[in-house]
PDB file of C-alpha atoms in Angstrom:
ATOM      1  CA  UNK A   1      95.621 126.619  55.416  1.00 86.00           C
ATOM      2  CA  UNK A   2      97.594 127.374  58.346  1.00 94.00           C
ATOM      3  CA  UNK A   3      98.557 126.166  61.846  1.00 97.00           C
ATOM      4  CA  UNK A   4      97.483 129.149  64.190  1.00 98.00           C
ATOM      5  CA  UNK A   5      98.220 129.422  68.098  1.00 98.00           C
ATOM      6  CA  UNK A   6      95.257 131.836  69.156  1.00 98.00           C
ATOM      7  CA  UNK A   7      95.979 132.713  72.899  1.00 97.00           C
ATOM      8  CA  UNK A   8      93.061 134.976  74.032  1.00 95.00           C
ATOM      9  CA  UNK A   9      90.139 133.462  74.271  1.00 94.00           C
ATOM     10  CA  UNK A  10      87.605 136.340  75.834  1.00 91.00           C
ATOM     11  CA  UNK A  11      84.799 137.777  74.487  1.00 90.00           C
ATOM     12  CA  UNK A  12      86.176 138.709  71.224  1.00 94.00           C
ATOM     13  CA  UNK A  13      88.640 136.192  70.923  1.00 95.00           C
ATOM     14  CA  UNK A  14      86.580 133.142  71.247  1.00 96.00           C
ATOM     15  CA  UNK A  15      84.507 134.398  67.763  1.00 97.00           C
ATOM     16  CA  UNK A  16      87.290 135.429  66.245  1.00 98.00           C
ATOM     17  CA  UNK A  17      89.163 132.088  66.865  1.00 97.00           C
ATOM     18  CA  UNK A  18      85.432 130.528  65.654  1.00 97.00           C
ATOM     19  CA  UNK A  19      86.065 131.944  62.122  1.00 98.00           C
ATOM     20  CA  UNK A  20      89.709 130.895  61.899  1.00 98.00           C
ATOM     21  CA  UNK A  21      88.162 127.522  62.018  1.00 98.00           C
ATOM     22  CA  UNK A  22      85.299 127.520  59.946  1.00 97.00           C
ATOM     23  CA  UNK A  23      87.728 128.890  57.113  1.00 97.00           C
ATOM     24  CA  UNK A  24      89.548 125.545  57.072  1.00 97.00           C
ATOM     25  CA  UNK A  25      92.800 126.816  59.747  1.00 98.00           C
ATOM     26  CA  UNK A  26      94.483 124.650  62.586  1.00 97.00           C
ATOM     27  CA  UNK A  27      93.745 126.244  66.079  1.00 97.00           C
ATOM     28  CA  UNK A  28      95.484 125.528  69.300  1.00 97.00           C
ATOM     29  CA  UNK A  29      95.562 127.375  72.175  1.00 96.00           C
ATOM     30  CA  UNK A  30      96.613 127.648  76.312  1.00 95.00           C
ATOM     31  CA  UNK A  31      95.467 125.328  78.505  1.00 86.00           C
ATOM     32  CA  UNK A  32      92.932 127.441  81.168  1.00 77.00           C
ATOM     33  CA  UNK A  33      91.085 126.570  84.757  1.00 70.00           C
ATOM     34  CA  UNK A  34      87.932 126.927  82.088  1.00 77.00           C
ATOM     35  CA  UNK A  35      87.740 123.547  79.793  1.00 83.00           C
ATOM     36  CA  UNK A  36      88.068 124.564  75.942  1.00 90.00           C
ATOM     37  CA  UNK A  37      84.863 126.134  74.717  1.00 91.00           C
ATOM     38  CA  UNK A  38      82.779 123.400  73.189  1.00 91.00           C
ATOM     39  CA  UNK A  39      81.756 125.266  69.898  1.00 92.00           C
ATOM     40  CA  UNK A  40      85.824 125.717  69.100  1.00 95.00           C
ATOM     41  CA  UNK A  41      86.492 122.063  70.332  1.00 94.00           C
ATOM     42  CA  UNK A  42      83.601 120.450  68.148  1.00 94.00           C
ATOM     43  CA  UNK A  43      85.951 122.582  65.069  1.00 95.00           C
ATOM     44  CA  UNK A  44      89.125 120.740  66.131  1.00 95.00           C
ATOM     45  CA  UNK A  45      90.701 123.223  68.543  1.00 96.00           C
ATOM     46  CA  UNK A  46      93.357 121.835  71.138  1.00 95.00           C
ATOM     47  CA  UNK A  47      94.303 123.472  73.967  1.00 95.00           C
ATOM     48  CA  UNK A  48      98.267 123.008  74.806  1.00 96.00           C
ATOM     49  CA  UNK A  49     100.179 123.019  78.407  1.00 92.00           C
ATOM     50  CA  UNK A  50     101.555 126.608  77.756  1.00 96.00           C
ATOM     51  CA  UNK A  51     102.440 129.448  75.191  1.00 97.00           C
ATOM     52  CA  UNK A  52     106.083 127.784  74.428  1.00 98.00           C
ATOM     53  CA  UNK A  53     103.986 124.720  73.225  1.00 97.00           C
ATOM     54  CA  UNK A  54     101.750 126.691  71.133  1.00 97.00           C
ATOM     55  CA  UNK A  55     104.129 128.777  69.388  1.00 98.00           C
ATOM     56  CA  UNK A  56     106.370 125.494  68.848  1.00 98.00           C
ATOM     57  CA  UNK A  57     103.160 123.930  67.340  1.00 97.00           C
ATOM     58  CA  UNK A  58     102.293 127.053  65.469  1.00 97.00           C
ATOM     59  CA  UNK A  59     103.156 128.517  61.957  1.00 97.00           C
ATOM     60  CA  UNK A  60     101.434 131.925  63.326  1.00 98.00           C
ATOM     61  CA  UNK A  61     100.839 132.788  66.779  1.00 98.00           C
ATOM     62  CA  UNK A  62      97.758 135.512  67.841  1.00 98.00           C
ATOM     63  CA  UNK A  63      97.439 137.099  71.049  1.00 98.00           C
ATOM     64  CA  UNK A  64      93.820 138.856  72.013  1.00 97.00           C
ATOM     65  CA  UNK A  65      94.557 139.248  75.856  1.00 95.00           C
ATOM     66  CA  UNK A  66      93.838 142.639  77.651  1.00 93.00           C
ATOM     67  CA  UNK A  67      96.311 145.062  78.661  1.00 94.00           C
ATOM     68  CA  UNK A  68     100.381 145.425  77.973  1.00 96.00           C
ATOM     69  CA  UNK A  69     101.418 143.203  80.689  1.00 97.00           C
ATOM     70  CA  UNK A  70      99.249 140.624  79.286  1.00 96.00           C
ATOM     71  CA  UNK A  71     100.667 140.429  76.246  1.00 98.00           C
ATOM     72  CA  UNK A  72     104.552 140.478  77.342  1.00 98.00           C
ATOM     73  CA  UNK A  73     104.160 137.513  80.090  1.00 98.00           C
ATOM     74  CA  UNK A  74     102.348 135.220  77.035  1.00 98.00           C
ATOM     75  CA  UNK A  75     105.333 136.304  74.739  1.00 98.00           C
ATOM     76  CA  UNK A  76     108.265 136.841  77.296  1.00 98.00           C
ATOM     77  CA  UNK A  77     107.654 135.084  80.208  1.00 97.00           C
ATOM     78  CA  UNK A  78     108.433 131.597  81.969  1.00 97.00           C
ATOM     79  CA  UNK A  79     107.184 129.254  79.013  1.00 97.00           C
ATOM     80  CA  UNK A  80     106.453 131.877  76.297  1.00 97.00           C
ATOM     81  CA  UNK A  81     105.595 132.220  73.145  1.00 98.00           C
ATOM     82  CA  UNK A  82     109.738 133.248  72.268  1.00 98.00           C
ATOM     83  CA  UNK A  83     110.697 129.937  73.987  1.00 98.00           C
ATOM     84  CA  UNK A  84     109.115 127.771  71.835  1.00 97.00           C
ATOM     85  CA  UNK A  85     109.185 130.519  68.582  1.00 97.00           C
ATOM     86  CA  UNK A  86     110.337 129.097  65.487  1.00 96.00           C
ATOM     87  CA  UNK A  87     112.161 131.534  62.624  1.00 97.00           C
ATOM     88  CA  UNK A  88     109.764 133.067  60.304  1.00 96.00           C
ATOM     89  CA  UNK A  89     106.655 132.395  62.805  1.00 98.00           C
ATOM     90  CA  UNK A  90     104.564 135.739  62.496  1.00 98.00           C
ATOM     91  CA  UNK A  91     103.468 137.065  65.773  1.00 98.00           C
ATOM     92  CA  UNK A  92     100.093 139.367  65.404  1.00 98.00           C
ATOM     93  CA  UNK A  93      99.059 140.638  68.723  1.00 98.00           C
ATOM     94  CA  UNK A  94      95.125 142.330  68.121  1.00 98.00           C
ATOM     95  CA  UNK A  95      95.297 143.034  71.934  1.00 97.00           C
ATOM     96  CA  UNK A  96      94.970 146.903  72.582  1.00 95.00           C
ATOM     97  CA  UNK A  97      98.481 148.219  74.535  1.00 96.00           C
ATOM     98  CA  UNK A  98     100.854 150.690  74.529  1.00 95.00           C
ATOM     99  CA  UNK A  99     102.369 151.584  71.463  1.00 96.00           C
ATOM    100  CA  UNK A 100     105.782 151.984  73.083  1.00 93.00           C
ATOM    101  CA  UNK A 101     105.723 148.543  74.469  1.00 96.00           C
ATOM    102  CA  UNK A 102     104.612 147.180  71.228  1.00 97.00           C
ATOM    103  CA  UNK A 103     108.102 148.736  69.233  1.00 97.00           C
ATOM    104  CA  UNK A 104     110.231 146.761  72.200  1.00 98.00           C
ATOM    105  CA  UNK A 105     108.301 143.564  71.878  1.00 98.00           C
ATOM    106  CA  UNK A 106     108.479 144.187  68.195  1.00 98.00           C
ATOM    107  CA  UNK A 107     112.382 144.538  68.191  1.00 98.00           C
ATOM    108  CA  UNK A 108     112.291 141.476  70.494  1.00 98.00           C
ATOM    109  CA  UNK A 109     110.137 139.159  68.225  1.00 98.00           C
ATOM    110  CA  UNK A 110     112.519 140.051  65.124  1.00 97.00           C
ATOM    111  CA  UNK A 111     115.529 139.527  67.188  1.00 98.00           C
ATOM    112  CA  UNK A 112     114.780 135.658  67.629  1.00 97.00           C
ATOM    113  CA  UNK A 113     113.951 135.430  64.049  1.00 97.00           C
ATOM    114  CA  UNK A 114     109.760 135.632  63.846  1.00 98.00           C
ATOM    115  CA  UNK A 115     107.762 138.617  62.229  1.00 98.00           C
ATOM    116  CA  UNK A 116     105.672 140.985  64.274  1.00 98.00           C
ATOM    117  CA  UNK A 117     102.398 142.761  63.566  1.00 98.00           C
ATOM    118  CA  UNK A 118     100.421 144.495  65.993  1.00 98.00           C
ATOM    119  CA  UNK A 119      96.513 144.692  64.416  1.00 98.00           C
ATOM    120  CA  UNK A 120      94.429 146.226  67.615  1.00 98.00           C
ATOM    121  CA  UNK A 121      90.632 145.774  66.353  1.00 97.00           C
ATOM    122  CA  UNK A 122      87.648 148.055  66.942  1.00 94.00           C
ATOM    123  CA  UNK A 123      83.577 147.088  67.010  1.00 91.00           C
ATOM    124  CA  UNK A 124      83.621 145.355  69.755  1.00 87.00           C
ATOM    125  CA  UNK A 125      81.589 141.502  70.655  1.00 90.00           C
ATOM    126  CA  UNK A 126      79.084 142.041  67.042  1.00 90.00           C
ATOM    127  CA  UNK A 127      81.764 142.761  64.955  1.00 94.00           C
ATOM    128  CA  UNK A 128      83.859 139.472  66.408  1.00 96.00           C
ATOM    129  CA  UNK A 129      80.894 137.818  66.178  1.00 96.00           C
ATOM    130  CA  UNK A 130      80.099 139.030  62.204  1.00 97.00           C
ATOM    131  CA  UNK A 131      83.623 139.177  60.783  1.00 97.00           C
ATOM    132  CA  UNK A 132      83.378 142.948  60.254  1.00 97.00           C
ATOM    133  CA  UNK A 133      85.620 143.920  62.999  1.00 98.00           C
ATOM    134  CA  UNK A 134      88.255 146.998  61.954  1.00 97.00           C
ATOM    135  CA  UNK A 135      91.803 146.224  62.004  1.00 98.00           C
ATOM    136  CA  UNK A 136      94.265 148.619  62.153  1.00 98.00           C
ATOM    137  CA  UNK A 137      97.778 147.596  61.719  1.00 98.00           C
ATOM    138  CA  UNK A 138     101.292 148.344  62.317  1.00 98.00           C
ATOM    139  CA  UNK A 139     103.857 146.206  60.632  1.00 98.00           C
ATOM    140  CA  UNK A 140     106.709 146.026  57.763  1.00 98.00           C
ATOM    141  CA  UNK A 141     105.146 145.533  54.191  1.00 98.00           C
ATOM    142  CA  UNK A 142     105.904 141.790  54.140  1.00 97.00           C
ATOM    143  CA  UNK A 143     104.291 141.516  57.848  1.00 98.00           C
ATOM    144  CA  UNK A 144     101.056 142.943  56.471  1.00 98.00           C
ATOM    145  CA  UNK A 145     101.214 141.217  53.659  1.00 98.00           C
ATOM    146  CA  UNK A 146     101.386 137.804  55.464  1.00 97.00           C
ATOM    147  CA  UNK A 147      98.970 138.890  58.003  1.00 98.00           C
ATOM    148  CA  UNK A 148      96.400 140.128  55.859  1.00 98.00           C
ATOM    149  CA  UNK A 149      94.775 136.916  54.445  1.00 97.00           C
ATOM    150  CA  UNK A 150      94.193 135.964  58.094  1.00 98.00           C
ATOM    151  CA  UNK A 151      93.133 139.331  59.307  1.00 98.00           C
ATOM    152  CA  UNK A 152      90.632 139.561  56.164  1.00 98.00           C
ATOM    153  CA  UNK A 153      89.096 136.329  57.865  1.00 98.00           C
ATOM    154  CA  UNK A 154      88.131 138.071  61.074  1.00 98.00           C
ATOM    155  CA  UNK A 155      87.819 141.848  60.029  1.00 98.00           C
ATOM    156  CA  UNK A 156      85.733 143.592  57.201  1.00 96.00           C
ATOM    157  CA  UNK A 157      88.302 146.737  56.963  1.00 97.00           C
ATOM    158  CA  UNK A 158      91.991 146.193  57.464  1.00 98.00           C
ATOM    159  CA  UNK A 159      94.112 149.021  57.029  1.00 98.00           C
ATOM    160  CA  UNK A 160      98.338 149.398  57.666  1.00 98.00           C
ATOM    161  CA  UNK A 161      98.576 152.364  59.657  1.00 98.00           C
ATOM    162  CA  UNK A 162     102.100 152.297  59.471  1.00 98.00           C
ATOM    163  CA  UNK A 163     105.519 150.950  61.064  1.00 98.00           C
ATOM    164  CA  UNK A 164     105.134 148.607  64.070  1.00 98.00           C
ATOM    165  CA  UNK A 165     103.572 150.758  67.234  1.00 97.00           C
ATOM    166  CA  UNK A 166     101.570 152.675  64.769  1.00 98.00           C
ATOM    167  CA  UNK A 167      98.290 150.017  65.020  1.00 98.00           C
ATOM    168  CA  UNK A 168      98.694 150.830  68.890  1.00 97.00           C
ATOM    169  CA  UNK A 169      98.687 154.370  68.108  1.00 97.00           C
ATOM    170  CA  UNK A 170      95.528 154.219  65.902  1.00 97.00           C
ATOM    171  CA  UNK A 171      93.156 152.275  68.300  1.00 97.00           C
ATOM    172  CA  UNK A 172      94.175 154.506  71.189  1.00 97.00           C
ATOM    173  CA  UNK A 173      92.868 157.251  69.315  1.00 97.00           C
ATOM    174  CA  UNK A 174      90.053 155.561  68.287  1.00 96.00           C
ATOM    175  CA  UNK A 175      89.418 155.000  71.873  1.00 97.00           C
ATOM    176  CA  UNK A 176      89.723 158.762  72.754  1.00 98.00           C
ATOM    177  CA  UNK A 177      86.752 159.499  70.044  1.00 97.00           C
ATOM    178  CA  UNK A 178      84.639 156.635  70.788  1.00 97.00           C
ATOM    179  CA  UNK A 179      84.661 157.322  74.837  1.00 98.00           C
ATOM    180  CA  UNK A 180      83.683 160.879  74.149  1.00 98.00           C
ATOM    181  CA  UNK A 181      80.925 159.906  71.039  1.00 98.00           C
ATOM    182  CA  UNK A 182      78.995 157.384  74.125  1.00 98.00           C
ATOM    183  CA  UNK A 183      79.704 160.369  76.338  1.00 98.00           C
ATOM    184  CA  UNK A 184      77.837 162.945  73.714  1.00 98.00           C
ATOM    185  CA  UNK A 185      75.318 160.211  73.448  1.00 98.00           C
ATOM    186  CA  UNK A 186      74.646 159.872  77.201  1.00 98.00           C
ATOM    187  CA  UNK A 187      74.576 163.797  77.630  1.00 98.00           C
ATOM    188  CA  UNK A 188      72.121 164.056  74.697  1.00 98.00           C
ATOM    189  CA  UNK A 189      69.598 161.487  75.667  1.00 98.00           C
ATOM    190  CA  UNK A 190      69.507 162.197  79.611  1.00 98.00           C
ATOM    191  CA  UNK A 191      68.903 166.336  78.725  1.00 98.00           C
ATOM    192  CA  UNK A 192      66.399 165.050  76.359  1.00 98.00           C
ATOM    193  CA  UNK A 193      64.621 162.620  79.465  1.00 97.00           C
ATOM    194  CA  UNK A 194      64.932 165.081  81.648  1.00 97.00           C
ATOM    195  CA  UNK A 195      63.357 167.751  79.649  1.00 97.00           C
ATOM    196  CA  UNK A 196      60.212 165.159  79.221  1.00 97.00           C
ATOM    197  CA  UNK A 197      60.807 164.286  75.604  1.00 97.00           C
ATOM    198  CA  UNK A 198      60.335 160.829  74.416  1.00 97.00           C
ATOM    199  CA  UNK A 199      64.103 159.727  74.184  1.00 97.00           C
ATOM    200  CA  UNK A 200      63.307 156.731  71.513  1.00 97.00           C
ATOM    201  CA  UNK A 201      61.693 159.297  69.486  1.00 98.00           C
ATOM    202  CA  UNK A 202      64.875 161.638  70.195  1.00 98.00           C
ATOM    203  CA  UNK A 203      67.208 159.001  69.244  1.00 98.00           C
ATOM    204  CA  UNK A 204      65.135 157.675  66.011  1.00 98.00           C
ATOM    205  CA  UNK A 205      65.344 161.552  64.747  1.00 98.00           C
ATOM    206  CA  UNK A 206      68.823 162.264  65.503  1.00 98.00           C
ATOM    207  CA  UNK A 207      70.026 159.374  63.470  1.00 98.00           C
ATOM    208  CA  UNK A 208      68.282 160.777  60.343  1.00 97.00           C
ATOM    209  CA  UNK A 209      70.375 163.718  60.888  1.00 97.00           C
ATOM    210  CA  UNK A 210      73.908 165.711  61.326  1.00 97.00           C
ATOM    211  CA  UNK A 211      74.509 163.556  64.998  1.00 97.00           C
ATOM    212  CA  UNK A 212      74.049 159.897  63.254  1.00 97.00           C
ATOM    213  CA  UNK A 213      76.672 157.368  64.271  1.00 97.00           C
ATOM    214  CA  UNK A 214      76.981 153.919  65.068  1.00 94.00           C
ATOM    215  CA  UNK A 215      77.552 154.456  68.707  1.00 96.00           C
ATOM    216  CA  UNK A 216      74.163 156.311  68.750  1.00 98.00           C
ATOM    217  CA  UNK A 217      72.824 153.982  67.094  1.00 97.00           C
ATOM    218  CA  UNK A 218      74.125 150.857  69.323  1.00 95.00           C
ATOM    219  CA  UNK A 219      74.836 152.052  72.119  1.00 96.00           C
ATOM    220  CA  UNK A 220      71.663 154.550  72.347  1.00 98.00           C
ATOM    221  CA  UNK A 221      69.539 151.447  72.490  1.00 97.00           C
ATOM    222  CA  UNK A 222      71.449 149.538  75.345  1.00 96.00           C
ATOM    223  CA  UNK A 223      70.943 153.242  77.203  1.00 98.00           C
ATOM    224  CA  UNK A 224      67.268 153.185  76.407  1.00 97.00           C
ATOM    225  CA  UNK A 225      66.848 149.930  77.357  1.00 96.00           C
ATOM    226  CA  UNK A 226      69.405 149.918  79.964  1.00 96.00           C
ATOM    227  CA  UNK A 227      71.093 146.814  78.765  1.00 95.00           C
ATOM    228  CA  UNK A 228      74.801 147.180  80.407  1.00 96.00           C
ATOM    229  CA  UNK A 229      76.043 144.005  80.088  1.00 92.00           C
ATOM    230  CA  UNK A 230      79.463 143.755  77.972  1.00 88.00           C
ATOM    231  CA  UNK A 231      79.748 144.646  75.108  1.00 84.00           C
ATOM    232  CA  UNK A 232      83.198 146.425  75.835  1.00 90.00           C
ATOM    233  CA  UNK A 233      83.764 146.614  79.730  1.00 93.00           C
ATOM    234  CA  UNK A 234      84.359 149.822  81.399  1.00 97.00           C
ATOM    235  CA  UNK A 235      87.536 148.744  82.713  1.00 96.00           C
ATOM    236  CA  UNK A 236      88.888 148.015  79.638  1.00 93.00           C
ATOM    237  CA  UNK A 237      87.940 151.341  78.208  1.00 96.00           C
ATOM    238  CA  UNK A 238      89.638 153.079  81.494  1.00 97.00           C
ATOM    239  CA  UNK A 239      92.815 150.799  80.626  1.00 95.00           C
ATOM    240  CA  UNK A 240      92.954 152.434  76.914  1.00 95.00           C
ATOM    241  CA  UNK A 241      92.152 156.091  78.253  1.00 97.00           C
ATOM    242  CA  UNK A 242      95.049 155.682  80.541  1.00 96.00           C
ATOM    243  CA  UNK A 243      97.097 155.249  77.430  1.00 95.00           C
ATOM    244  CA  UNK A 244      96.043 157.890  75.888  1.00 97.00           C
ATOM    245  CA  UNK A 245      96.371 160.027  78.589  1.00 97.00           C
ATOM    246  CA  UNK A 246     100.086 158.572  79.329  1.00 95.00           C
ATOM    247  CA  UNK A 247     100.807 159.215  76.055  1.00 93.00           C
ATOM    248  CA  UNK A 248      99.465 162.911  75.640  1.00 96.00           C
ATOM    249  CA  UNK A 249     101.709 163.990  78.342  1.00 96.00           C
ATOM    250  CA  UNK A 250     104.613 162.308  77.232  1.00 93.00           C
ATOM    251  CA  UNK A 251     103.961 164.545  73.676  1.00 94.00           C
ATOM    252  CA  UNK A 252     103.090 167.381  75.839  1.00 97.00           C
ATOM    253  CA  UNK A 253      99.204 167.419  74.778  1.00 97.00           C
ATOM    254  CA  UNK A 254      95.880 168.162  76.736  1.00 98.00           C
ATOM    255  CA  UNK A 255      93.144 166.135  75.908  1.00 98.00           C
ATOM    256  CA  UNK A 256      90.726 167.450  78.134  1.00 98.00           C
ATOM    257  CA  UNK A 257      87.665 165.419  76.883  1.00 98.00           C
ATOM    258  CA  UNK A 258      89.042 162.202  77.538  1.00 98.00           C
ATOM    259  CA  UNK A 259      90.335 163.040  80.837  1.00 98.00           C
ATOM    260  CA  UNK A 260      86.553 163.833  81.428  1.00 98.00           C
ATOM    261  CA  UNK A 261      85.339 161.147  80.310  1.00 98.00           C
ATOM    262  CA  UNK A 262      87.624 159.001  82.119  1.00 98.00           C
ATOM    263  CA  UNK A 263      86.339 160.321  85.736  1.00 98.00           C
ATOM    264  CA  UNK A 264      83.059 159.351  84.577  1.00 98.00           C
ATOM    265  CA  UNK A 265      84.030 155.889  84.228  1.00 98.00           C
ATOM    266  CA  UNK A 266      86.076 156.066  87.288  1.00 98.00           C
ATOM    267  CA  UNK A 267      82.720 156.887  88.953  1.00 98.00           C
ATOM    268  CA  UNK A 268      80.810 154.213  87.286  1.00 98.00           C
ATOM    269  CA  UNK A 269      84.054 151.418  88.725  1.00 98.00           C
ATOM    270  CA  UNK A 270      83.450 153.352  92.173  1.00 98.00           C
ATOM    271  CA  UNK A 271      79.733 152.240  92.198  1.00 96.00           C
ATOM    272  CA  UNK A 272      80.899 148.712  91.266  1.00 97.00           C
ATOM    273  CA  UNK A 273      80.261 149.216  87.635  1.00 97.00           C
ATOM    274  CA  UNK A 274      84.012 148.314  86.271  1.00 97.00           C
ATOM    275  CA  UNK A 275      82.335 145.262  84.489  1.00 96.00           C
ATOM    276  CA  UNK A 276      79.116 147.239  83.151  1.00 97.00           C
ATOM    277  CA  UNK A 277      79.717 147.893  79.437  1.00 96.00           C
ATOM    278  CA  UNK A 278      80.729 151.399  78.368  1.00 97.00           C
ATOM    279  CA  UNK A 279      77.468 152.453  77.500  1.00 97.00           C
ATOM    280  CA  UNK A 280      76.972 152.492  81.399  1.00 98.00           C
ATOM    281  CA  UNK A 281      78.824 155.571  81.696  1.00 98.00           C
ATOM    282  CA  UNK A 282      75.232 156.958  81.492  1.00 98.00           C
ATOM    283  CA  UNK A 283      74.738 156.249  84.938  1.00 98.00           C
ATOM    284  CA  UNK A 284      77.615 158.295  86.142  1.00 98.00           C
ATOM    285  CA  UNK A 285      76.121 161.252  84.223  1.00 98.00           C
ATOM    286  CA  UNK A 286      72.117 160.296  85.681  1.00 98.00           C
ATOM    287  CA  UNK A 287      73.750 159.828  89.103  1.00 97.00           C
ATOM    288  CA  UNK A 288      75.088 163.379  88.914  1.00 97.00           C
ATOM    289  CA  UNK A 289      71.961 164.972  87.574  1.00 97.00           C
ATOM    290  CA  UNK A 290      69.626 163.052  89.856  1.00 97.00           C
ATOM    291  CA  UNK A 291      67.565 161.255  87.169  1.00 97.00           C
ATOM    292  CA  UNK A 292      67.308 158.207  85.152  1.00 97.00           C
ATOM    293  CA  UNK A 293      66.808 157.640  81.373  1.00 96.00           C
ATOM    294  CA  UNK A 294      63.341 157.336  80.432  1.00 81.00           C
ATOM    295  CA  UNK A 295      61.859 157.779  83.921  1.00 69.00           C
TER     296      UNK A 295
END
């Protein structure tokens, strides 16, 4: 068993750190204003003064924060993880940030003697909660082979993209397909309720056929039953669209569809819905059309 420093205790971390524990690891983490959540402190979990201190009490150190600054002020910053990082420590950041950054903070990692892995996840608060999240990772060979027996504790399918960045690269395009898949989704079921079908009914039929997913299938039901609460916030979505979008232009790519979709969630943030969980982007779409889901 191992000595982990999880740093990232949202709503997917805080599972995800959960099942570190009940698989027999060590868990310490940062110090917050919020005292350490009771169901990881009845497991054993200690919260240190700072990242330096977790890293120098850690054989591997995880970061699940959310966005690219994030992620270099726990590792690079006053009293960061480098300070206190000890050769051979493996570094495995599951946050979801810019591929770019993540080669430099790779290169820096390396450079003070630890191993990096970036392993973004995707399936949001269930699969933290159920171990089944999807892991997609960018490392050396060794660095996924060290990583793996940890990441098989918190995912169900873990698969090595490629060289470090190329995790990053991954989840923003799975981003890009998922934003536009709750997009089809909200389209569908809003011309269906507007066009006085049942939209249960609608969605029960159309996962029997060609249009099945998991996003209809999940996040159809929060539409139906207009359950926005996170889930995946719509800010955090807009933060990985604006990757993508940074990134098409700097390859010299349109991606029209995701720009679209991310003016709808613009619109939903503009009607103080930032916090709502993706699925909300439904409401930008009703808003425009002038009717609501199932009225």
């Amino acid at each position: 068993m191992s000595k982990i420093g999880f740093i990232g205790l949202g709503i997917m971390g805080r599972p995800m750190a959960g099942h570190l524990l009940d698989a027999g690891h060590e868990i310490v983490t940062v110090e917050h204003h919020k005292p350490l959540p009771a169901e990881l402190a009845d497991k054993g979990a200690k919260a240190l003064a700072n990242p330096k201190a977790v890293a120098e009490a850690s054989e591997i150190v995880i970061t699940m924060v959310p966005d690219t600054p994030d992620v270099e002020q726990v590792l690079f910053g006053e009293g960061g993880v480098i300070e206190g990082l000890k050769p051979g420590t493996l570094v495995i950041d599951m946050s979801s940030i810019a591929p770019l950054a993540t080669q430099e903070f790779a290169k820096r990692i390396h450079e003070a003697g630890g191993e990096y892995v970036d392993a973004p996840v995707s399936g949001g608060e269930g699969g933290a909660i159920n171990a089944a999240l999807t892991i997609m990772v960018g490392a050396t060979q060794q660095g996924f082979e060290r990583a793996k027996p940890i990441l098989e504790v918190m995912g169900k399918t873990i698969t090595h993209i490629g060289g470090h960045g190329d995790g990053q690269t991954c989840k923003v395009a799975n981003q890009i397909v998922v934003a536009l898949t709750i997009e089809a989704v909200a389209e569908g079921l809003l011309f269906a309720s507007k066009a006085g079908a049942d939209v249960a009914k609608v969605r029960e039929s159309l996962l029997g056929g060609l249009a099945q997913s998991k996003i209809l299938d999940v996040h159809g039901e929060r539409m139906i039953k207009r359950t926005f609460d996170p889930g995946f916030r719509i800010r955090l979505h807009q933060k990985d669209l604006n990757l993508a979008l940074e990134g098409a232009r700097s390859l010299n790519l349109a991606l029209p569809g995701t720009a679209n979709a991310q003016q709808l969630f613009q619109a939903c943030a503009a009607h103080g819905g930032a916090d709502w969980d993706h699925a909300g982007i439904l409401r930008a779409l009703e808003a425009l059309g002038d009717h609501e889901v199932g009225q």
